[in-house]
GROMACS .gro file of C-alpha atoms in nm:
model
  213
    1MET     CA    1   2.548   0.935  -2.076
    2THR     CA    2   2.414   1.101  -1.766
    3GLY     CA    3   2.558   1.447  -1.834
    4ASP     CA    4   2.693   1.622  -1.528
    5ALA     CA    5   2.439   1.463  -1.293
    6SER     CA    6   2.539   1.190  -1.048
    7PRO     CA    7   2.410   1.002  -0.743
    8GLU     CA    8   2.516   1.304  -0.536
    9ASP     CA    9   2.234   1.499  -0.702
   10LEU     CA   10   1.989   1.243  -0.565
   11VAL     CA   11   2.158   1.258  -0.224
   12SER     CA   12   2.093   1.634  -0.226
   13ALA     CA   13   1.731   1.575  -0.330
   14VAL     CA   14   1.659   1.324  -0.054
   15ARG     CA   15   1.822   1.546   0.208
   16ALA     CA   16   1.609   1.837   0.082
   17ALA     CA   17   1.303   1.613   0.121
   18GLY     CA   18   1.383   1.578   0.492
   19ILE     CA   19   1.550   1.237   0.494
   20HIS     CA   20   1.782   1.195   0.795
   21ASP     CA   21   1.863   0.821   0.794
   22GLU     CA   22   2.233   0.816   0.707
   23ARG     CA   23   2.224   0.448   0.606
   24LEU     CA   24   1.954   0.532   0.356
   25ILE     CA   25   2.143   0.835   0.227
   26GLU     CA   26   2.452   0.620   0.177
   27ALA     CA   27   2.239   0.361  -0.009
   28VAL     CA   28   2.122   0.637  -0.244
   29ARG     CA   29   2.484   0.742  -0.293
   30SER     CA   30   2.598   0.383  -0.360
   31THR     CA   31   2.316   0.266  -0.588
   32PRO     CA   32   2.354   0.394  -0.945
   33ARG     CA   33   2.002   0.479  -1.065
   34ALA     CA   34   2.132   0.486  -1.423
   35ALA     CA   35   2.165   0.108  -1.397
   36PHE     CA   36   1.791   0.077  -1.323
   37VAL     CA   37   1.628   0.291  -1.593
   38PRO     CA   38   1.573   0.235  -1.967
   39ALA     CA   39   1.884   0.321  -2.167
   40ASP     CA   40   1.709   0.606  -2.349
   41HIS     CA   41   1.641   0.774  -2.013
   42ALA     CA   42   1.990   0.735  -1.868
   43GLY     CA   43   2.054   1.105  -1.923
   44VAL     CA   44   1.792   1.196  -1.662
   45ALA     CA   45   1.860   0.906  -1.423
   46TYR     CA   46   1.993   1.137  -1.152
   47HIS     CA   47   1.710   1.386  -1.173
   48ASP     CA   48   1.462   1.354  -0.889
   49GLU     CA   49   1.171   1.263  -1.115
   50PRO     CA   50   0.971   0.958  -1.228
   51ILE     CA   51   1.078   0.779  -1.545
   52PRO     CA   52   0.845   0.579  -1.774
   53ILE     CA   53   0.918   0.205  -1.787
   54GLY     CA   54   0.641   0.071  -2.010
   55HIS     CA   55   0.299  -0.080  -1.932
   56ARG     CA   56   0.181   0.273  -1.848
   57GLN     CA   57   0.406   0.254  -1.543
   58VAL     CA   58   0.667   0.495  -1.412
   59THR     CA   59   0.940   0.463  -1.155
   60THR     CA   60   0.878   0.622  -0.818
   61GLN     CA   61   1.050   0.958  -0.775
   62PRO     CA   62   1.371   0.884  -0.577
   63SER     CA   63   1.300   1.128  -0.294
   64LEU     CA   64   0.952   0.976  -0.257
   65SER     CA   65   1.099   0.625  -0.245
   66ALA     CA   66   1.337   0.748   0.023
   67MET     CA   67   1.049   0.888   0.232
   68MET     CA   68   0.865   0.557   0.208
   69ILE     CA   69   1.173   0.352   0.292
   70GLU     CA   70   1.265   0.575   0.586
   71GLY     CA   71   0.915   0.519   0.722
   72LEU     CA   72   0.992   0.148   0.749
   73GLY     CA   73   1.265   0.220   1.003
   74LEU     CA   74   1.501  -0.049   0.871
   75ALA     CA   75   1.795  -0.141   1.094
   76GLY     CA   76   1.957  -0.406   0.872
   77ASP     CA   77   1.816  -0.738   0.988
   78GLU     CA   78   1.465  -0.717   0.841
   79HIS     CA   79   1.279  -0.951   0.606
   80VAL     CA   80   1.105  -0.712   0.365
   81LEU     CA   81   0.821  -0.753   0.115
   82GLU     CA   82   0.803  -0.506  -0.175
   83ILE     CA   83   0.490  -0.482  -0.388
   84GLY     CA   84   0.571  -0.333  -0.728
   85THR     CA   85   0.930  -0.392  -0.837
   86GLY     CA   86   0.938  -0.163  -1.138
   87LEU     CA   87   1.292  -0.175  -1.276
   88GLY     CA   88   1.445  -0.239  -0.936
   89TYR     CA   89   1.599   0.086  -0.814
   90GLN     CA   90   1.393   0.092  -0.494
   91THR     CA   91   1.456  -0.282  -0.463
   92GLY     CA   92   1.828  -0.215  -0.478
   93LEU     CA   93   1.801   0.044  -0.202
   94LEU     CA   94   1.603  -0.196   0.016
   95ALA     CA   95   1.859  -0.470  -0.045
   96ARG     CA   96   2.132  -0.247   0.099
   97LEU     CA   97   1.926  -0.167   0.408
   98ALA     CA   98   1.762  -0.501   0.501
   99ALA     CA   99   1.869  -0.861   0.544
  100ASP     CA  100   1.665  -0.977   0.245
  101VAL     CA  101   1.388  -0.860   0.016
  102VAL     CA  102   1.102  -1.042  -0.156
  103SER     CA  103   0.967  -0.832  -0.443
  104ILE     CA  104   0.653  -0.900  -0.649
  105GLU     CA  105   0.583  -0.745  -0.990
  106ARG     CA  106   0.289  -0.818  -1.220
  107TRP     CA  107   0.481  -0.773  -1.549
  108PRO     CA  108   0.716  -1.064  -1.640
  109ASP     CA  109   0.933  -0.858  -1.878
  110LEU     CA  110   1.006  -0.605  -1.603
  111VAL     CA  111   1.106  -0.885  -1.365
  112GLU     CA  112   1.351  -1.025  -1.619
  113GLN     CA  113   1.506  -0.682  -1.663
  114VAL     CA  114   1.533  -0.637  -1.286
  115ARG     CA  115   1.711  -0.973  -1.257
  116ARG     CA  116   1.973  -0.844  -1.497
  117ASN     CA  117   1.992  -0.503  -1.329
  118LEU     CA  118   2.046  -0.649  -0.982
  119ALA     CA  119   2.291  -0.913  -1.106
  120ARG     CA  120   2.508  -0.644  -1.264
  121GLN     CA  121   2.520  -0.468  -0.926
  122GLY     CA  122   2.608  -0.790  -0.741
  123VAL     CA  123   2.285  -0.783  -0.538
  124ASP     CA  124   2.207  -1.136  -0.420
  125ASN     CA  125   1.967  -1.096  -0.127
  126VAL     CA  126   1.654  -1.031  -0.336
  127GLU     CA  127   1.395  -1.285  -0.448
  128LEU     CA  128   1.195  -1.162  -0.749
  129LEU     CA  129   0.856  -1.302  -0.835
  130VAL     CA  130   0.590  -1.242  -1.099
  131GLY     CA  131   0.247  -1.233  -0.942
  132ASP     CA  132  -0.044  -1.052  -0.783
  133GLY     CA  133   0.109  -0.818  -0.529
  134SER     CA  134  -0.226  -0.758  -0.358
  135ARG     CA  135  -0.209  -1.118  -0.234
  136GLY     CA  136   0.142  -1.084  -0.094
  137LEU     CA  137   0.336  -1.406  -0.053
  138PRO     CA  138   0.218  -1.603   0.251
  139ASP     CA  139   0.479  -1.878   0.207
  140HIS     CA  140   0.752  -1.628   0.299
  141ALA     CA  141   0.564  -1.452   0.581
  142PRO     CA  142   0.582  -1.302   0.836
  143TYR     CA  143   0.754  -0.988   0.710
  144ASP     CA  144   0.916  -0.727   0.929
  145ALA     CA  145   0.828  -0.454   0.679
  146ILE     CA  146   0.613  -0.417   0.368
  147ILE     CA  147   0.631  -0.140   0.109
  148VAL     CA  148   0.357  -0.101  -0.152
  149SER     CA  149   0.435   0.109  -0.459
  150ALA     CA  150   0.082   0.131  -0.597
  151ALA     CA  151  -0.240   0.287  -0.469
  152PHE     CA  152  -0.558   0.137  -0.326
  153PRO     CA  153  -0.813   0.287  -0.083
  154GLU     CA  154  -0.724   0.032   0.186
  155VAL     CA  155  -0.441  -0.205   0.274
  156PRO     CA  156  -0.513  -0.547   0.119
  157PRO     CA  157  -0.610  -0.790   0.401
  158PRO     CA  158  -0.348  -1.052   0.301
  159LEU     CA  159  -0.071  -0.797   0.353
  160VAL     CA  160  -0.200  -0.716   0.700
  161LYS     CA  161  -0.197  -1.085   0.789
  162GLN     CA  162   0.155  -1.132   0.654
  163LEU     CA  163   0.304  -0.845   0.856
  164ARG     CA  164   0.448  -0.948   1.191
  165LEU     CA  165   0.332  -0.786   1.514
  166GLY     CA  166   0.516  -0.458   1.547
  167GLY     CA  167   0.605  -0.459   1.178
  168ARG     CA  168   0.565  -0.150   0.960
  169LEU     CA  169   0.385  -0.108   0.629
  170VAL     CA  170   0.392   0.192   0.395
  171GLN     CA  171   0.133   0.229   0.120
  172PRO     CA  172  -0.021   0.507  -0.088
  173VAL     CA  173  -0.387   0.511   0.015
  174GLY     CA  174  -0.635   0.645  -0.240
  175PRO     CA  175  -0.797   0.578  -0.577
  176GLY     CA  176  -0.483   0.606  -0.789
  177GLY     CA  177  -0.371   0.956  -0.887
  178GLN     CA  178  -0.414   1.142  -0.557
  179GLU     CA  179  -0.288   0.964  -0.249
  180GLU     CA  180  -0.181   0.994   0.109
  181VAL     CA  181   0.132   0.788   0.159
  182VAL     CA  182   0.061   0.631   0.498
  183LEU     CA  183   0.277   0.454   0.754
  184PHE     CA  184   0.097   0.174   0.938
  185GLN     CA  185   0.210  -0.057   1.219
  186ARG     CA  186   0.075  -0.401   1.301
  187ALA     CA  187  -0.069  -0.432   1.652
  188ALA     CA  188  -0.245  -0.718   1.827
  189THR     CA  189  -0.577  -0.561   1.733
  190GLY     CA  190  -0.484  -0.518   1.366
  191LEU     CA  191  -0.323  -0.253   1.153
  192GLU     CA  192  -0.286   0.092   1.311
  193ARG     CA  193  -0.242   0.410   1.109
  194ARG     CA  194   0.061   0.598   1.242
  195GLN     CA  195   0.148   0.885   1.010
  196VAL     CA  196   0.087   1.041   0.670
  197LEU     CA  197   0.437   1.066   0.524
  198THR     CA  198   0.348   1.279   0.222
  199LEU     CA  199   0.096   1.334  -0.056
  200ALA     CA  200   0.175   1.186  -0.396
  201TYR     CA  201   0.045   1.043  -0.723
  202PHE     CA  202   0.067   0.668  -0.781
  203VAL     CA  203  -0.056   0.416  -1.033
  204ARG     CA  204  -0.330   0.181  -0.913
  205LEU     CA  205  -0.272  -0.149  -0.735
  206HIS     CA  206  -0.434  -0.419  -0.948
  207GLY     CA  207  -0.516  -0.770  -0.835
  208GLU     CA  208  -0.754  -0.989  -0.638
  209TYR     CA  209  -0.744  -0.748  -0.341
  210GLY     CA  210  -0.692  -0.435  -0.548
  211PHE     CA  211  -0.850  -0.283  -0.856
  212PRO     CA  212  -0.962  -0.526  -1.130
  213PRO     CA  213  -0.676  -0.618  -1.366
   0.00000   0.00000   0.00000
């Protein structure tokens, strides 16, 4: 049961957060968050708030996900890398907005749950992998856009290398717990900081190019 709440409540929340991309707003409307949260939290699925998913992890607040996704400027033909799959709600939004998505999550049980969640929604343009997100996935590079759902004080160098020239990357930058969510763009000289999208709290990015596991 989700009570009286519905995806329209999240649509209102993302509009209130300043989201203007109508494709993204329609993706929020069309993607049932209740299908991507633990069953015992289904009643709050359409509240604009994080939800615990185990492993001391929480989902990203939907309006915050929307801000990060809007920063990527997706037009529909992009090859996207997502670091931190969670239970797949953000992945589902990305899948509606891009040509295909590669998503990396460090916890195998979460990946198996996401496979089921996406399959139930008929999403077939996502490749899910268990691994170290700080390393990216060079075999599938270059990416048109990269979204990182965990915090580190700098962008991991492998992700910079795997982003195509002109491509966009959004990542929370900080120690984990108090971050600037920053939009970067890849230029010939390297990664250029474009805009702070918002301030937020994120879990830490762990891995070879992140915090120690």
